[in-house]
Structure formats: C-alpha cells, structure tokens
mmCIF file of C-alpha atoms in Angstrom:
data_model
loop_
_atom_site.group_PDB
_atom_site.id
_atom_site.type_symbol
_atom_site.label_atom_id
_atom_site.label_comp_id
_atom_site.label_asym_id
_atom_site.label_seq_id
_atom_site.Cartn_x
_atom_site.Cartn_y
_atom_site.Cartn_z
ATOM 1 C CA UNK P 1 2.273 -13.826 -16.317
ATOM 2 C CA UNK P 2 3.917 -11.313 -13.964
ATOM 3 C CA UNK P 3 7.703 -11.205 -13.966
ATOM 4 C CA UNK P 4 9.447 -9.920 -10.824
ATOM 5 C CA UNK P 5 13.102 -8.995 -11.287
ATOM 6 C CA UNK P 6 15.206 -9.116 -8.112
ATOM 7 C CA UNK P 7 18.373 -7.047 -7.428
ATOM 8 C CA UNK P 8 20.663 -9.935 -8.433
ATOM 9 C CA UNK P 9 18.982 -10.046 -11.856
ATOM 10 C CA UNK P 10 17.092 -13.267 -11.180
ATOM 11 C CA UNK P 11 13.404 -13.385 -11.976
ATOM 12 C CA UNK P 12 10.336 -14.921 -10.361
ATOM 13 C CA UNK P 13 7.219 -15.599 -12.394
ATOM 14 C CA UNK P 14 3.664 -15.466 -11.040
ATOM 15 C CA UNK P 15 0.406 -16.163 -12.836
ATOM 16 C CA UNK P 16 -1.538 -13.755 -10.602
ATOM 17 C CA UNK P 17 -1.021 -10.465 -8.735
ATOM 18 C CA UNK P 18 1.283 -11.035 -5.794
ATOM 19 C CA UNK P 19 2.172 -9.206 -2.565
ATOM 20 C CA UNK P 20 5.693 -8.349 -1.468
ATOM 21 C CA UNK P 21 5.245 -10.861 1.357
ATOM 22 C CA UNK P 22 4.232 -13.575 -1.088
ATOM 23 C CA UNK P 23 7.326 -12.970 -3.212
ATOM 24 C CA UNK P 24 9.517 -13.097 -0.102
ATOM 25 C CA UNK P 25 7.840 -16.377 0.951
ATOM 26 C CA UNK P 26 8.400 -17.786 -2.538
ATOM 27 C CA UNK P 27 12.110 -17.080 -2.098
ATOM 28 C CA UNK P 28 12.232 -18.512 1.416
ATOM 29 C CA UNK P 29 10.483 -18.669 4.789
ATOM 30 C CA UNK P 30 13.332 -16.816 6.508
ATOM 31 C CA UNK P 31 13.094 -13.912 4.103
ATOM 32 C CA UNK P 32 9.314 -13.818 4.533
ATOM 33 C CA UNK P 33 9.780 -13.473 8.312
ATOM 34 C CA UNK P 34 12.496 -10.825 7.912
ATOM 35 C CA UNK P 35 10.726 -8.734 5.237
ATOM 36 C CA UNK P 36 9.764 -5.298 6.478
ATOM 37 C CA UNK P 37 8.864 -3.673 3.156
ATOM 38 C CA UNK P 38 9.687 -3.736 -0.516
ATOM 39 C CA UNK P 39 10.978 -1.367 -3.134
ATOM 40 C CA UNK P 40 8.913 -1.763 -6.303
ATOM 41 C CA UNK P 41 10.429 0.045 -9.269
ATOM 42 C CA UNK P 42 12.264 2.243 -6.760
ATOM 43 C CA UNK P 43 9.187 3.095 -4.649
ATOM 44 C CA UNK P 44 9.129 1.996 -0.997
ATOM 45 C CA UNK P 45 5.939 0.047 -0.157
ATOM 46 C CA UNK P 46 4.725 -2.179 2.666
ATOM 47 C CA UNK P 47 4.713 -5.975 2.472
ATOM 48 C CA UNK P 48 0.970 -6.076 1.733
ATOM 49 C CA UNK P 49 1.476 -4.096 -1.475
ATOM 50 C CA UNK P 50 0.174 -6.026 -4.489
ATOM 51 C CA UNK P 51 2.308 -6.162 -7.630
ATOM 52 C CA UNK P 52 0.033 -6.442 -10.669
ATOM 53 C CA UNK P 53 2.525 -5.916 -13.526
ATOM 54 C CA UNK P 54 6.134 -6.767 -14.328
ATOM 55 C CA UNK P 55 8.348 -4.997 -11.815
ATOM 56 C CA UNK P 56 11.759 -4.693 -10.246
ATOM 57 C CA UNK P 57 11.637 -5.626 -6.558
ATOM 58 C CA UNK P 58 14.051 -5.308 -3.668
ATOM 59 C CA UNK P 59 12.858 -6.817 -0.399
ATOM 60 C CA UNK P 60 13.775 -4.624 2.567
ATOM 61 C CA UNK P 61 14.929 -6.187 5.854
ATOM 62 C CA UNK P 62 16.492 -4.773 9.017
ATOM 63 C CA UNK P 63 19.885 -5.014 7.309
ATOM 64 C CA UNK P 64 18.927 -2.261 4.870
ATOM 65 C CA UNK P 65 19.105 1.441 5.717
ATOM 66 C CA UNK P 66 15.425 1.783 4.824
ATOM 67 C CA UNK P 67 14.699 -1.167 7.107
ATOM 68 C CA UNK P 68 16.185 0.589 10.102
ATOM 69 C CA UNK P 69 14.052 3.664 9.346
ATOM 70 C CA UNK P 70 10.951 1.448 9.099
ATOM 71 C CA UNK P 71 11.725 -0.141 12.466
ATOM 72 C CA UNK P 72 12.217 3.280 14.038
ATOM 73 C CA UNK P 73 8.991 4.579 12.482
ATOM 74 C CA UNK P 74 7.052 1.530 13.683
ATOM 75 C CA UNK P 75 8.548 1.863 17.154
ATOM 76 C CA UNK P 76 7.418 5.485 17.353
ATOM 77 C CA UNK P 77 3.859 4.330 16.569
ATOM 78 C CA UNK P 78 4.180 1.641 19.232
ATOM 79 C CA UNK P 79 5.327 4.272 21.734
ATOM 80 C CA UNK P 80 2.339 6.480 20.904
ATOM 81 C CA UNK P 81 -0.053 3.546 21.285
ATOM 82 C CA UNK P 82 1.388 2.629 24.686
ATOM 83 C CA UNK P 83 1.259 6.230 25.901
ATOM 84 C CA UNK P 84 -2.351 6.669 24.764
ATOM 85 C CA UNK P 85 -3.417 3.440 26.476
ATOM 86 C CA UNK P 86 -1.756 4.371 29.746
ATOM 87 C CA UNK P 87 -2.377 8.132 29.646
ATOM 88 C CA UNK P 88 -5.502 8.768 27.531
ATOM 89 C CA UNK P 89 -5.330 12.531 28.202
ATOM 90 C CA UNK P 90 -1.910 12.802 26.570
ATOM 91 C CA UNK P 91 -1.953 14.397 23.122
ATOM 92 C CA UNK P 92 0.348 13.059 20.422
ATOM 93 C CA UNK P 93 2.141 15.643 18.346
ATOM 94 C CA UNK P 94 4.997 14.616 16.090
ATOM 95 C CA UNK P 95 7.317 11.623 16.146
ATOM 96 C CA UNK P 96 9.789 11.540 13.301
ATOM 97 C CA UNK P 97 12.659 9.206 12.569
ATOM 98 C CA UNK P 98 16.011 10.935 13.017
ATOM 99 C CA UNK P 99 19.607 9.940 12.179
ATOM 100 C CA UNK P 100 20.192 7.982 15.370
ATOM 101 C CA UNK P 101 16.705 6.874 16.366
ATOM 102 C CA UNK P 102 13.374 8.650 16.690
ATOM 103 C CA UNK P 103 11.524 10.847 19.105
ATOM 104 C CA UNK P 104 7.899 11.546 19.882
ATOM 105 C CA UNK P 105 6.576 14.720 21.436
ATOM 106 C CA UNK P 106 3.528 14.519 23.673
ATOM 107 C CA UNK P 107 1.490 17.194 25.365
ATOM 108 C CA UNK P 108 0.648 15.935 28.831
ATOM 109 C CA UNK P 109 -0.169 18.328 31.648
ATOM 110 C CA UNK P 110 1.428 16.183 34.353
ATOM 111 C CA UNK P 111 4.598 15.416 32.428
ATOM 112 C CA UNK P 112 6.188 11.985 32.481
ATOM 113 C CA UNK P 113 8.209 10.717 35.431
ATOM 114 C CA UNK P 114 10.936 8.046 35.288
ATOM 115 C CA UNK P 115 8.350 5.647 36.721
ATOM 116 C CA UNK P 116 5.951 6.543 33.906
ATOM 117 C CA UNK P 117 8.674 5.829 31.356
ATOM 118 C CA UNK P 118 9.177 2.362 32.880
ATOM 119 C CA UNK P 119 5.421 1.705 32.625
ATOM 120 C CA UNK P 120 5.410 2.892 29.015
ATOM 121 C CA UNK P 121 8.331 0.625 28.126
ATOM 122 C CA UNK P 122 6.629 -2.352 29.797
ATOM 123 C CA UNK P 123 3.400 -1.646 27.901
ATOM 124 C CA UNK P 124 5.316 -1.438 24.619
ATOM 125 C CA UNK P 125 6.837 -4.863 25.314
ATOM 126 C CA UNK P 126 3.364 -6.270 26.004
ATOM 127 C CA UNK P 127 2.032 -4.822 22.746
ATOM 128 C CA UNK P 128 4.922 -6.322 20.761
ATOM 129 C CA UNK P 129 4.119 -9.763 22.169
ATOM 130 C CA UNK P 130 0.524 -9.380 20.915
ATOM 131 C CA UNK P 131 1.837 -9.212 17.330
ATOM 132 C CA UNK P 132 -0.940 -6.799 16.364
ATOM 133 C CA UNK P 133 -1.769 -6.239 12.717
ATOM 134 C CA UNK P 134 -0.680 -2.869 11.333
ATOM 135 C CA UNK P 135 -2.898 -1.476 8.597
ATOM 136 C CA UNK P 136 -1.779 1.391 6.372
ATOM 137 C CA UNK P 137 -4.385 3.493 4.616
ATOM 138 C CA UNK P 138 -3.846 6.366 2.197
ATOM 139 C CA UNK P 139 -6.189 9.313 2.748
ATOM 140 C CA UNK P 140 -6.489 12.920 1.648
ATOM 141 C CA UNK P 141 -5.135 15.637 3.869
ATOM 142 C CA UNK P 142 -8.661 16.735 4.807
ATOM 143 C CA UNK P 143 -9.683 13.167 5.668
ATOM 144 C CA UNK P 144 -6.594 12.818 7.872
ATOM 145 C CA UNK P 145 -7.466 16.044 9.701
ATOM 146 C CA UNK P 146 -10.981 14.724 10.298
ATOM 147 C CA UNK P 147 -9.678 11.348 11.535
ATOM 148 C CA UNK P 148 -7.419 12.979 14.111
ATOM 149 C CA UNK P 149 -10.026 15.535 15.191
ATOM 150 C CA UNK P 150 -12.507 12.694 15.791
ATOM 151 C CA UNK P 151 -9.834 11.022 17.916
ATOM 152 C CA UNK P 152 -9.439 14.239 19.924
ATOM 153 C CA UNK P 153 -5.869 14.674 18.662
ATOM 154 C CA UNK P 154 -5.895 18.431 18.021
ATOM 155 C CA UNK P 155 -2.116 18.863 17.763
ATOM 156 C CA UNK P 156 -1.876 16.131 15.143
ATOM 157 C CA UNK P 157 -4.796 17.681 13.208
ATOM 158 C CA UNK P 158 -3.103 21.114 13.295
ATOM 159 C CA UNK P 159 0.194 19.692 12.035
ATOM 160 C CA UNK P 160 -1.592 17.930 9.178
ATOM 161 C CA UNK P 161 -3.487 21.099 8.231
ATOM 162 C CA UNK P 162 -0.109 22.662 7.330
ATOM 163 C CA UNK P 163 0.470 19.990 4.659
ATOM 164 C CA UNK P 164 -0.554 20.971 1.105
ATOM 165 C CA UNK P 165 -4.214 20.187 0.408
ATOM 166 C CA UNK P 166 -3.529 17.892 -2.563
ATOM 167 C CA UNK P 167 -1.083 15.689 -0.618
ATOM 168 C CA UNK P 168 -2.050 12.037 -0.029
ATOM 169 C CA UNK P 169 -1.136 10.896 3.479
ATOM 170 C CA UNK P 170 -0.632 7.527 5.124
ATOM 171 C CA UNK P 171 -2.584 6.718 8.281
ATOM 172 C CA UNK P 172 -1.632 3.664 10.318
ATOM 173 C CA UNK P 173 -3.901 1.657 12.593
ATOM 174 C CA UNK P 174 -2.592 -1.017 14.884
ATOM 175 C CA UNK P 175 -4.601 -3.697 16.611
ATOM 176 C CA UNK P 176 -8.055 -2.557 15.548
#
C-alpha cells in the first residue's frame, strides 16, 4: 500500500503506483483539471510522474508560485513551436522564465515585424486549441546536443554544450 500525505496532513492510500494526475483526480475532477505539476518530497515533477513509495505530495496549480513559472515555461515552448512552424529558418536560442513573464530569443535574418508577431500569436492560439500532448524526457547533456543538432538548432546545441557533462537535462516534445 502506498500512502500519499497531502499538505493538510490528510492521507490517500493506493494499492498500486500512482501518477500525480491520478492522485489529483482521486481528490476531485476540478483539481485534476487544474493540476500543472506536483511536488513529491519537495521535488517538482510533472503530472505524469509515478509515485511508487510513500511520499509527501503537494499538487501545483496556477495559484501557486511554481504554477505561474510552469505556465510561463510552457508558454515559451508554445511560442517557439509557433515560430518554427511559421518561420522554419528561425533558430531558437534561449527562452527563460523571468520575474514578470518570460522571453525567447530567436535568430532570424529577416527579423520579426508587428504583422509577424500577430501571426505568431494567432498560431499559438490555434496550437492551444489542439490540446497537444507534452512529453518530457530526461537525457544526458551529450544526447541533448545531438537532438538539437539533428534538428538544425545550432544555437541551442551550443548553449547546451556549456552545461556540465554529467548534468541530466529535460527535453520537451509537443504534439509529436
């Protein structure tokens, strides 16, 4: 039996390994829809993360500070996807979450016009409506470099090469 302890001290029991999403659904359908991530024993994980042993769990929603960062991070990925679909020659560079939002740098020889920005925003809205699955994969630094080089994303590969060799990285794929 797996015992999940929630922030209010209550516990949920499961007779099998369970995902963060499954725990949220066990608590309520509304929480399952609102869940963005979980904190298992203090470690932030996505909702597909499987809990196999007794654990402390906090379910993260948009109301949590971490939730806002997750939304901003996801939105930066959405922006990059829209840009790459509309402007395949654009190179993605870096797109971190910052205190009041996020940004994403692109290398694009033509630059982006206000009209381009409207097209990008429209494409992002279309992608959101598709409710595409986001898959997170952990890879070695060298594997991440190879992934981005194969995609033709040289700037991203160069940035990743500066990360220590023994670091495990997260790679996200959306809609594949």
